[in-house]
Amino acid sequence: MSIQENLKFIRSKINSAEIENNRESGSVKLLAVSKFHTVEEIEEAINCGQTLFGENRVQEATEKFSEIFKKHLGIKLYIIGQLQTNKVKKAVEIASRIESVDSIHLLKEIEKQCEKINKKIEVLFELHTAEDSKSGFLTKNDVENAFNFIIENNFSFVEVKGFMTMAPLTDDENAIKRSFQIAREFRDEFQAKFPQFDLGELSMGMTNDYKIAISEGSTEVRIGTAIFGERQLSS
Ligand SMILES: *Cc1c(COP(=O)(O)O)cnc(C)c1O
């Protein structure tokens, strides 16, 4: 199947899932994860109306998207992979959102680099909701400390918009569901605790589990394989 056909298929599946779960039409956004795929493949998706893209690695993202931004208007890039401190400078230059923030240390560096170039950036707090995952905030206390840190230090470039998580790699649907439920409970709890933030975003669901994610309240699914096909290298 072509990228065009894949996109059409996925969009219709997302739409059906919205209807099945009494979600408003268009309430689940599609982030096309283009890691390991070429500029040409990304442009094929752009030609089908896709505007939102996700990449894991800053170096690869910069190489591809500096070219894409020159040719196409209205494209947004989100960084979704684990981010090293020394990559933050480049990340905030090209991305409009970083979804994989899981430490105060990273938050500080993002605020600092954004201040230098006077650019606001959206961030999501990544939550560790699955045992086999290596990234994400581990505890409620850690997340609460991060919010308090932002407040106490009057951050004005970092804008927290919600949460991101990855479910475990398993066929056990209940384990996947549980992981998404934990993320949603975090979101609800912290939204109530910190009403001055707008924590509406819940980025969860990938090629193999996006339907479950939508039923658990996802507002953004991150889909790679089902759009672009199998990756040559796995990340
Ligand atoms: C690669 C990746 C995805 C997309 O995964 P697929 O299974 O190919 O849809 C989503 N989120 C993150 C964080 C990823 O690294």
PDB file of N, CA and C in Angstrom, residues 57-150:
ATOM      1  N   ARG A  57      15.200  11.241  16.860  1.00  0.00           N
ATOM      2  CA  ARG A  57      16.575  11.677  17.044  1.00  0.00           C
ATOM      3  C   ARG A  57      16.782  13.059  16.443  1.00  0.00           C
ATOM      4  N   VAL A  58      17.377  13.944  17.234  1.00  0.00           N
ATOM      5  CA  VAL A  58      17.495  15.346  16.859  1.00  0.00           C
ATOM      6  C   VAL A  58      18.341  15.520  15.593  1.00  0.00           C
ATOM      7  N   GLN A  59      19.439  14.776  15.533  1.00  0.00           N
ATOM      8  CA  GLN A  59      20.336  14.887  14.384  1.00  0.00           C
ATOM      9  C   GLN A  59      19.596  14.565  13.075  1.00  0.00           C
ATOM     10  N   GLU A  60      18.945  13.422  13.077  1.00  0.00           N
ATOM     11  CA  GLU A  60      18.196  12.997  11.886  1.00  0.00           C
ATOM     12  C   GLU A  60      17.075  13.985  11.565  1.00  0.00           C
ATOM     13  N   ALA A  61      16.381  14.439  12.594  1.00  0.00           N
ATOM     14  CA  ALA A  61      15.274  15.375  12.404  1.00  0.00           C
ATOM     15  C   ALA A  61      15.762  16.676  11.775  1.00  0.00           C
ATOM     16  N   THR A  62      16.907  17.168  12.255  1.00  0.00           N
ATOM     17  CA  THR A  62      17.449  18.430  11.737  1.00  0.00           C
ATOM     18  C   THR A  62      17.809  18.300  10.267  1.00  0.00           C
ATOM     19  N   GLU A  63      18.483  17.200   9.941  1.00  0.00           N
ATOM     20  CA  GLU A  63      18.885  16.992   8.546  1.00  0.00           C
ATOM     21  C   GLU A  63      17.677  16.998   7.616  1.00  0.00           C
ATOM     22  N   LYS A  64      16.635  16.294   8.003  1.00  0.00           N
ATOM     23  CA  LYS A  64      15.490  16.157   7.100  1.00  0.00           C
ATOM     24  C   LYS A  64      14.586  17.382   7.121  1.00  0.00           C
ATOM     25  N   PHE A  65      14.319  17.894   8.317  1.00  0.00           N
ATOM     26  CA  PHE A  65      13.294  18.936   8.407  1.00  0.00           C
ATOM     27  C   PHE A  65      13.795  20.342   8.085  1.00  0.00           C
ATOM     28  N   SER A  66      15.106  20.570   8.162  1.00  0.00           N
ATOM     29  CA  SER A  66      15.577  21.891   7.732  1.00  0.00           C
ATOM     30  C   SER A  66      15.287  22.035   6.231  1.00  0.00           C
ATOM     31  N   GLU A  67      15.380  20.946   5.523  1.00  0.00           N
ATOM     32  CA  GLU A  67      15.051  20.939   4.093  1.00  0.00           C
ATOM     33  C   GLU A  67      13.535  21.069   3.868  1.00  0.00           C
ATOM     34  N   ILE A  68      12.787  20.302   4.622  1.00  0.00           N
ATOM     35  CA  ILE A  68      11.323  20.292   4.455  1.00  0.00           C
ATOM     36  C   ILE A  68      10.699  21.650   4.796  1.00  0.00           C
ATOM     37  N   PHE A  69      11.171  22.287   5.885  1.00  0.00           N
ATOM     38  CA  PHE A  69      10.610  23.580   6.287  1.00  0.00           C
ATOM     39  C   PHE A  69      10.824  24.656   5.220  1.00  0.00           C
ATOM     40  N   LYS A  70      11.911  24.516   4.453  1.00  0.00           N
ATOM     41  CA  LYS A  70      12.177  25.503   3.396  1.00  0.00           C
ATOM     42  C   LYS A  70      11.152  25.403   2.279  1.00  0.00           C
ATOM     43  N   LYS A  71      10.656  24.202   2.053  1.00  0.00           N
ATOM     44  CA  LYS A  71       9.782  23.979   0.898  1.00  0.00           C
ATOM     45  C   LYS A  71       8.293  23.965   1.218  1.00  0.00           C
ATOM     46  N   HIS A  72       7.961  23.691   2.476  1.00  0.00           N
ATOM     47  CA  HIS A  72       6.543  23.517   2.806  1.00  0.00           C
ATOM     48  C   HIS A  72       6.152  24.369   4.010  1.00  0.00           C
ATOM     49  N   LEU A  73       5.020  25.035   3.893  1.00  0.00           N
ATOM     50  CA  LEU A  73       4.542  25.870   4.992  1.00  0.00           C
ATOM     51  C   LEU A  73       3.594  25.072   5.890  1.00  0.00           C
ATOM     52  N   GLY A  74       3.529  25.488   7.144  1.00  0.00           N
ATOM     53  CA  GLY A  74       2.530  24.916   8.055  1.00  0.00           C
ATOM     54  C   GLY A  74       2.848  23.532   8.569  1.00  0.00           C
ATOM     55  N   ILE A  75       4.098  23.113   8.434  1.00  0.00           N
ATOM     56  CA  ILE A  75       4.493  21.792   8.940  1.00  0.00           C
ATOM     57  C   ILE A  75       5.008  21.941  10.370  1.00  0.00           C
ATOM     58  N   LYS A  76       4.604  21.008  11.229  1.00  0.00           N
ATOM     59  CA  LYS A  76       5.100  21.031  12.609  1.00  0.00           C
ATOM     60  C   LYS A  76       5.860  19.759  12.926  1.00  0.00           C
ATOM     61  N   LEU A  77       6.956  19.932  13.663  1.00  0.00           N
ATOM     62  CA  LEU A  77       7.771  18.788  14.071  1.00  0.00           C
ATOM     63  C   LEU A  77       7.782  18.668  15.591  1.00  0.00           C
ATOM     64  N   TYR A  78       7.501  17.469  16.073  1.00  0.00           N
ATOM     65  CA  TYR A  78       7.574  17.177  17.505  1.00  0.00           C
ATOM     66  C   TYR A  78       8.697  16.173  17.742  1.00  0.00           C
ATOM     67  N   ILE A  79       9.491  16.431  18.764  1.00  0.00           N
ATOM     68  CA  ILE A  79      10.514  15.459  19.163  1.00  0.00           C
ATOM     69  C   ILE A  79       9.888  14.522  20.195  1.00  0.00           C
ATOM     70  N   ILE A  80       9.979  13.211  19.912  1.00  0.00           N
ATOM     71  CA  ILE A  80       9.302  12.236  20.784  1.00  0.00           C
ATOM     72  C   ILE A  80      10.248  11.223  21.422  1.00  0.00           C
ATOM     73  N   GLY A  81      11.539  11.302  21.082  1.00  0.00           N
ATOM     74  CA  GLY A  81      12.479  10.320  21.613  1.00  0.00           C
ATOM     75  C   GLY A  81      13.282  10.880  22.771  1.00  0.00           C
ATOM     76  N   GLN A  82      13.925  10.003  23.496  1.00  0.00           N
ATOM     77  CA  GLN A  82      14.745  10.425  24.633  1.00  0.00           C
ATOM     78  C   GLN A  82      15.766  11.473  24.195  1.00  0.00           C
ATOM     79  N   LEU A  83      15.854  12.534  24.976  1.00  0.00           N
ATOM     80  CA  LEU A  83      16.628  13.703  24.576  1.00  0.00           C
ATOM     81  C   LEU A  83      17.808  13.902  25.516  1.00  0.00           C
ATOM     82  N   GLN A  84      19.004  13.963  24.943  1.00  0.00           N
ATOM     83  CA  GLN A  84      20.184  14.241  25.768  1.00  0.00           C
ATOM     84  C   GLN A  84      20.354  15.749  25.901  1.00  0.00           C
ATOM     85  N   THR A  85      20.913  16.147  27.018  1.00  0.00           N
ATOM     86  CA  THR A  85      21.072  17.578  27.300  1.00  0.00           C
ATOM     87  C   THR A  85      21.785  18.317  26.171  1.00  0.00           C
ATOM     88  N   ASN A  86      22.822  17.698  25.633  1.00  0.00           N
ATOM     89  CA  ASN A  86      23.602  18.403  24.603  1.00  0.00           C
ATOM     90  C   ASN A  86      22.871  18.490  23.259  1.00  0.00           C
ATOM     91  N   LYS A  87      21.686  17.883  23.164  1.00  0.00           N
ATOM     92  CA  LYS A  87      20.895  17.965  21.929  1.00  0.00           C
ATOM     93  C   LYS A  87      19.741  18.968  22.052  1.00  0.00           C
ATOM     94  N   VAL A  88      19.573  19.526  23.242  1.00  0.00           N
ATOM     95  CA  VAL A  88      18.415  20.387  23.482  1.00  0.00           C
ATOM     96  C   VAL A  88      18.446  21.640  22.606  1.00  0.00           C
ATOM     97  N   LYS A  89      19.636  22.226  22.464  1.00  0.00           N
ATOM     98  CA  LYS A  89      19.772  23.456  21.681  1.00  0.00           C
ATOM     99  C   LYS A  89      19.212  23.263  20.264  1.00  0.00           C
ATOM    100  N   LYS A  90      19.652  22.198  19.626  1.00  0.00           N
ATOM    101  CA  LYS A  90      19.174  21.910  18.261  1.00  0.00           C
ATOM    102  C   LYS A  90      17.697  21.540  18.259  1.00  0.00           C
ATOM    103  N   ALA A  91      17.291  20.809  19.271  1.00  0.00           N
ATOM    104  CA  ALA A  91      15.897  20.354  19.330  1.00  0.00           C
ATOM    105  C   ALA A  91      14.932  21.546  19.387  1.00  0.00           C
ATOM    106  N   VAL A  92      15.255  22.535  20.216  1.00  0.00           N
ATOM    107  CA  VAL A  92      14.322  23.659  20.354  1.00  0.00           C
ATOM    108  C   VAL A  92      14.347  24.569  19.119  1.00  0.00           C
ATOM    109  N   GLU A  93      15.428  24.495  18.358  1.00  0.00           N
ATOM    110  CA  GLU A  93      15.467  25.277  17.113  1.00  0.00           C
ATOM    111  C   GLU A  93      14.487  24.729  16.083  1.00  0.00           C
ATOM    112  N   ILE A  94      14.402  23.409  15.964  1.00  0.00           N
ATOM    113  CA  ILE A  94      13.575  22.853  14.879  1.00  0.00           C
ATOM    114  C   ILE A  94      12.176  22.410  15.311  1.00  0.00           C
ATOM    115  N   ALA A  95      12.008  22.086  16.581  1.00  0.00           N
ATOM    116  CA  ALA A  95      10.729  21.502  16.978  1.00  0.00           C
ATOM    117  C   ALA A  95       9.796  22.531  17.598  1.00  0.00           C
ATOM    118  N   SER A  96       8.494  22.287  17.506  1.00  0.00           N
ATOM    119  CA  SER A  96       7.565  23.165  18.213  1.00  0.00           C
ATOM    120  C   SER A  96       7.052  22.497  19.487  1.00  0.00           C
ATOM    121  N   ARG A  97       7.409  21.211  19.635  1.00  0.00           N
ATOM    122  CA  ARG A  97       7.010  20.525  20.875  1.00  0.00           C
ATOM    123  C   ARG A  97       8.022  19.422  21.170  1.00  0.00           C
ATOM    124  N   ILE A  98       8.285  19.213  22.462  1.00  0.00           N
ATOM    125  CA  ILE A  98       9.094  18.084  22.897  1.00  0.00           C
ATOM    126  C   ILE A  98       8.219  17.238  23.822  1.00  0.00           C
ATOM    127  N   GLU A  99       7.992  15.983  23.408  1.00  0.00           N
ATOM    128  CA  GLU A  99       7.039  15.134  24.143  1.00  0.00           C
ATOM    129  C   GLU A  99       7.710  14.232  25.162  1.00  0.00           C
ATOM    130  N   SER A 100       9.039  14.246  25.178  1.00  0.00           N
ATOM    131  CA  SER A 100       9.757  13.246  25.982  1.00  0.00           C
ATOM    132  C   SER A 100      10.510  13.880  27.148  1.00  0.00           C
ATOM    133  N   VAL A 101       9.879  14.828  27.816  1.00  0.00           N
ATOM    134  CA  VAL A 101      10.527  15.483  28.953  1.00  0.00           C
ATOM    135  C   VAL A 101      10.280  14.657  30.217  1.00  0.00           C
ATOM    136  N   ASP A 102      11.373  14.211  30.845  1.00  0.00           N
ATOM    137  CA  ASP A 102      11.177  13.370  32.035  1.00  0.00           C
ATOM    138  C   ASP A 102      12.128  13.704  33.180  1.00  0.00           C
ATOM    139  N   SER A 103      12.648  14.944  33.180  1.00  0.00           N
ATOM    140  CA  SER A 103      13.462  15.354  34.326  1.00  0.00           C
ATOM    141  C   SER A 103      13.490  16.873  34.444  1.00  0.00           C
ATOM    142  N   ILE A 104      13.734  17.331  35.649  1.00  0.00           N
ATOM    143  CA  ILE A 104      13.871  18.768  35.891  1.00  0.00           C
ATOM    144  C   ILE A 104      15.112  19.287  35.181  1.00  0.00           C
ATOM    145  N   HIS A 105      16.131  18.462  35.149  1.00  0.00           N
ATOM    146  CA  HIS A 105      17.368  18.822  34.469  1.00  0.00           C
ATOM    147  C   HIS A 105      17.104  19.193  32.999  1.00  0.00           C
ATOM    148  N   LEU A 106      16.315  18.373  32.337  1.00  0.00           N
ATOM    149  CA  LEU A 106      15.971  18.612  30.932  1.00  0.00           C
ATOM    150  C   LEU A 106      15.104  19.869  30.786  1.00  0.00           C
ATOM    151  N   LEU A 107      14.165  20.035  31.691  1.00  0.00           N
ATOM    152  CA  LEU A 107      13.302  21.217  31.675  1.00  0.00           C
ATOM    153  C   LEU A 107      14.126  22.502  31.759  1.00  0.00           C
ATOM    154  N   LYS A 108      15.103  22.493  32.677  1.00  0.00           N
ATOM    155  CA  LYS A 108      15.960  23.667  32.865  1.00  0.00           C
ATOM    156  C   LYS A 108      16.700  24.005  31.581  1.00  0.00           C
ATOM    157  N   GLU A 109      17.234  22.986  30.944  1.00  0.00           N
ATOM    158  CA  GLU A 109      18.008  23.193  29.720  1.00  0.00           C
ATOM    159  C   GLU A 109      17.099  23.681  28.573  1.00  0.00           C
ATOM    160  N   ILE A 110      15.899  23.161  28.501  1.00  0.00           N
ATOM    161  CA  ILE A 110      14.969  23.591  27.452  1.00  0.00           C
ATOM    162  C   ILE A 110      14.606  25.063  27.648  1.00  0.00           C
ATOM    163  N   GLU A 111      14.291  25.428  28.890  1.00  0.00           N
ATOM    164  CA  GLU A 111      13.960  26.833  29.179  1.00  0.00           C
ATOM    165  C   GLU A 111      15.143  27.743  28.825  1.00  0.00           C
ATOM    166  N   LYS A 112      16.335  27.309  29.200  1.00  0.00           N
ATOM    167  CA  LYS A 112      17.543  28.114  28.952  1.00  0.00           C
ATOM    168  C   LYS A 112      17.790  28.314  27.455  1.00  0.00           C
ATOM    169  N   GLN A 113      17.705  27.244  26.692  1.00  0.00           N
ATOM    170  CA  GLN A 113      17.975  27.343  25.255  1.00  0.00           C
ATOM    171  C   GLN A 113      16.875  28.112  24.518  1.00  0.00           C
ATOM    172  N   CYS A 114      15.649  27.990  24.982  1.00  0.00           N
ATOM    173  CA  CYS A 114      14.547  28.732  24.366  1.00  0.00           C
ATOM    174  C   CYS A 114      14.673  30.228  24.648  1.00  0.00           C
ATOM    175  N   GLU A 115      15.107  30.544  25.861  1.00  0.00           N
ATOM    176  CA  GLU A 115      15.284  31.944  26.216  1.00  0.00           C
ATOM    177  C   GLU A 115      16.320  32.597  25.295  1.00  0.00           C
ATOM    178  N   LYS A 116      17.380  31.853  25.003  1.00  0.00           N
ATOM    179  CA  LYS A 116      18.444  32.377  24.133  1.00  0.00           C
ATOM    180  C   LYS A 116      17.928  32.777  22.763  1.00  0.00           C
ATOM    181  N   ILE A 117      16.994  32.009  22.223  1.00  0.00           N
ATOM    182  CA  ILE A 117      16.488  32.321  20.881  1.00  0.00           C
ATOM    183  C   ILE A 117      15.081  32.914  20.937  1.00  0.00           C
ATOM    184  N   ASN A 118      14.640  33.239  22.162  1.00  0.00           N
ATOM    185  CA  ASN A 118      13.334  33.868  22.367  1.00  0.00           C
ATOM    186  C   ASN A 118      12.195  33.105  21.687  1.00  0.00           C
ATOM    187  N   LYS A 119      12.157  31.796  21.950  1.00  0.00           N
ATOM    188  CA  LYS A 119      11.130  30.959  21.321  1.00  0.00           C
ATOM    189  C   LYS A 119      10.394  30.149  22.383  1.00  0.00           C
ATOM    190  N   LYS A 120       9.085  30.227  22.343  1.00  0.00           N
ATOM    191  CA  LYS A 120       8.303  29.388  23.257  1.00  0.00           C
ATOM    192  C   LYS A 120       8.251  27.972  22.713  1.00  0.00           C
ATOM    193  N   ILE A 121       8.150  27.018  23.616  1.00  0.00           N
ATOM    194  CA  ILE A 121       8.041  25.639  23.159  1.00  0.00           C
ATOM    195  C   ILE A 121       7.044  24.869  24.026  1.00  0.00           C
ATOM    196  N   GLU A 122       6.304  24.009  23.374  1.00  0.00           N
ATOM    197  CA  GLU A 122       5.376  23.151  24.122  1.00  0.00           C
ATOM    198  C   GLU A 122       6.121  21.909  24.579  1.00  0.00           C
ATOM    199  N   VAL A 123       5.821  21.456  25.788  1.00  0.00           N
ATOM    200  CA  VAL A 123       6.388  20.186  26.223  1.00  0.00           C
ATOM    201  C   VAL A 123       5.284  19.303  26.800  1.00  0.00           C
ATOM    202  N   LEU A 124       5.518  18.007  26.678  1.00  0.00           N
ATOM    203  CA  LEU A 124       4.694  17.034  27.389  1.00  0.00           C
ATOM    204  C   LEU A 124       5.603  16.329  28.376  1.00  0.00           C
ATOM    205  N   PHE A 125       5.058  15.987  29.530  1.00  0.00           N
ATOM    206  CA  PHE A 125       5.803  15.174  30.487  1.00  0.00           C
ATOM    207  C   PHE A 125       5.602  13.710  30.122  1.00  0.00           C
ATOM    208  N   GLU A 126       6.711  13.014  29.895  1.00  0.00           N
ATOM    209  CA  GLU A 126       6.595  11.589  29.596  1.00  0.00           C
ATOM    210  C   GLU A 126       6.476  10.810  30.898  1.00  0.00           C
ATOM    211  N   LEU A 127       5.529   9.903  30.932  1.00  0.00           N
ATOM    212  CA  LEU A 127       5.284   9.101  32.128  1.00  0.00           C
ATOM    213  C   LEU A 127       5.738   7.668  31.925  1.00  0.00           C
ATOM    214  N   HIS A 128       6.387   7.152  32.930  1.00  0.00           N
ATOM    215  CA  HIS A 128       6.832   5.760  32.914  1.00  0.00           C
ATOM    216  C   HIS A 128       5.665   4.898  33.419  1.00  0.00           C
ATOM    217  N   THR A 129       4.925   4.300  32.487  1.00  0.00           N
ATOM    218  CA  THR A 129       3.739   3.530  32.899  1.00  0.00           C
ATOM    219  C   THR A 129       3.883   2.047  32.600  1.00  0.00           C
ATOM    220  N   ALA A 130       5.012   1.653  32.032  1.00  0.00           N
ATOM    221  CA  ALA A 130       5.218   0.242  31.687  1.00  0.00           C
ATOM    222  C   ALA A 130       6.576  -0.207  32.186  1.00  0.00           C
ATOM    223  N   GLU A 131       6.612  -1.415  32.754  1.00  0.00           N
ATOM    224  CA  GLU A 131       7.855  -1.873  33.377  1.00  0.00           C
ATOM    225  C   GLU A 131       9.036  -1.957  32.420  1.00  0.00           C
ATOM    226  N   ASP A 132       8.755  -2.316  31.154  1.00  0.00           N
ATOM    227  CA  ASP A 132       9.870  -2.504  30.223  1.00  0.00           C
ATOM    228  C   ASP A 132      10.373  -1.195  29.609  1.00  0.00           C
ATOM    229  N   SER A 133       9.727  -0.095  29.972  1.00  0.00           N
ATOM    230  CA  SER A 133      10.156   1.184  29.420  1.00  0.00           C
ATOM    231  C   SER A 133      11.377   1.724  30.173  1.00  0.00           C
ATOM    232  N   LYS A 134      12.209   2.477  29.456  1.00  0.00           N
ATOM    233  CA  LYS A 134      13.409   3.020  30.099  1.00  0.00           C
ATOM    234  C   LYS A 134      13.253   4.490  30.445  1.00  0.00           C
ATOM    235  N   SER A 135      12.236   5.130  29.891  1.00  0.00           N
ATOM    236  CA  SER A 135      12.143   6.576  30.067  1.00  0.00           C
ATOM    237  C   SER A 135      10.847   6.971  30.775  1.00  0.00           C
ATOM    238  N   GLY A 136      10.776   8.235  31.106  1.00  0.00           N
ATOM    239  CA  GLY A 136       9.574   8.761  31.732  1.00  0.00           C
ATOM    240  C   GLY A 136       9.732   9.029  33.214  1.00  0.00           C
ATOM    241  N   PHE A 137       8.976  10.017  33.710  1.00  0.00           N
ATOM    242  CA  PHE A 137       8.920  10.269  35.153  1.00  0.00           C
ATOM    243  C   PHE A 137       8.386   9.015  35.842  1.00  0.00           C
ATOM    244  N   LEU A 138       9.004   8.661  36.974  1.00  0.00           N
ATOM    245  CA  LEU A 138       8.630   7.414  37.644  1.00  0.00           C
ATOM    246  C   LEU A 138       7.459   7.561  38.599  1.00  0.00           C
ATOM    247  N   THR A 139       7.441   8.648  39.346  1.00  0.00           N
ATOM    248  CA  THR A 139       6.438   8.756  40.411  1.00  0.00           C
ATOM    249  C   THR A 139       5.667  10.076  40.335  1.00  0.00           C
ATOM    250  N   LYS A 140       4.523  10.090  41.011  1.00  0.00           N
ATOM    251  CA  LYS A 140       3.720  11.310  41.095  1.00  0.00           C
ATOM    252  C   LYS A 140       4.507  12.432  41.748  1.00  0.00           C
ATOM    253  N   ASN A 141       5.321  12.029  42.718  1.00  0.00           N
ATOM    254  CA  ASN A 141       6.127  13.009  43.415  1.00  0.00           C
ATOM    255  C   ASN A 141       7.103  13.710  42.465  1.00  0.00           C
ATOM    256  N   ASP A 142       7.714  12.941  41.586  1.00  0.00           N
ATOM    257  CA  ASP A 142       8.642  13.511  40.597  1.00  0.00           C
ATOM    258  C   ASP A 142       7.919  14.501  39.680  1.00  0.00           C
ATOM    259  N   VAL A 143       6.719  14.130  39.258  1.00  0.00           N
ATOM    260  CA  VAL A 143       5.951  15.003  38.367  1.00  0.00           C
ATOM    261  C   VAL A 143       5.556  16.283  39.109  1.00  0.00           C
ATOM    262  N   GLU A 144       5.118  16.117  40.342  1.00  0.00           N
ATOM    263  CA  GLU A 144       4.715  17.278  41.133  1.00  0.00           C
ATOM    264  C   GLU A 144       5.899  18.233  41.335  1.00  0.00           C
ATOM    265  N   ASN A 145       7.071  17.660  41.610  1.00  0.00           N
ATOM    266  CA  ASN A 145       8.269  18.487  41.761  1.00  0.00           C
ATOM    267  C   ASN A 145       8.572  19.274  40.489  1.00  0.00           C
ATOM    268  N   ALA A 146       8.347  18.639  39.347  1.00  0.00           N
ATOM    269  CA  ALA A 146       8.616  19.315  38.074  1.00  0.00           C
ATOM    270  C   ALA A 146       7.668  20.500  37.879  1.00  0.00           C
ATOM    271  N   PHE A 147       6.394  20.296  38.179  1.00  0.00           N
ATOM    272  CA  PHE A 147       5.447  21.421  38.074  1.00  0.00           C
ATOM    273  C   PHE A 147       5.838  22.543  39.033  1.00  0.00           C
ATOM    274  N   ASN A 148       6.167  22.157  40.258  1.00  0.00           N
ATOM    275  CA  ASN A 148       6.539  23.183  41.233  1.00  0.00           C
ATOM    276  C   ASN A 148       7.800  23.929  40.819  1.00  0.00           C
ATOM    277  N   PHE A 149       8.717  23.217  40.203  1.00  0.00           N
ATOM    278  CA  PHE A 149       9.957  23.840  39.739  1.00  0.00           C
ATOM    279  C   PHE A 149       9.657  24.923  38.696  1.00  0.00           C
ATOM    280  N   ILE A 150       8.766  24.588  37.781  1.00  0.00           N
ATOM    281  CA  ILE A 150       8.381  25.545  36.731  1.00  0.00           C
ATOM    282  C   ILE A 150       7.745  26.788  37.343  1.00  0.00           C
TER     283      ILE A 150
END
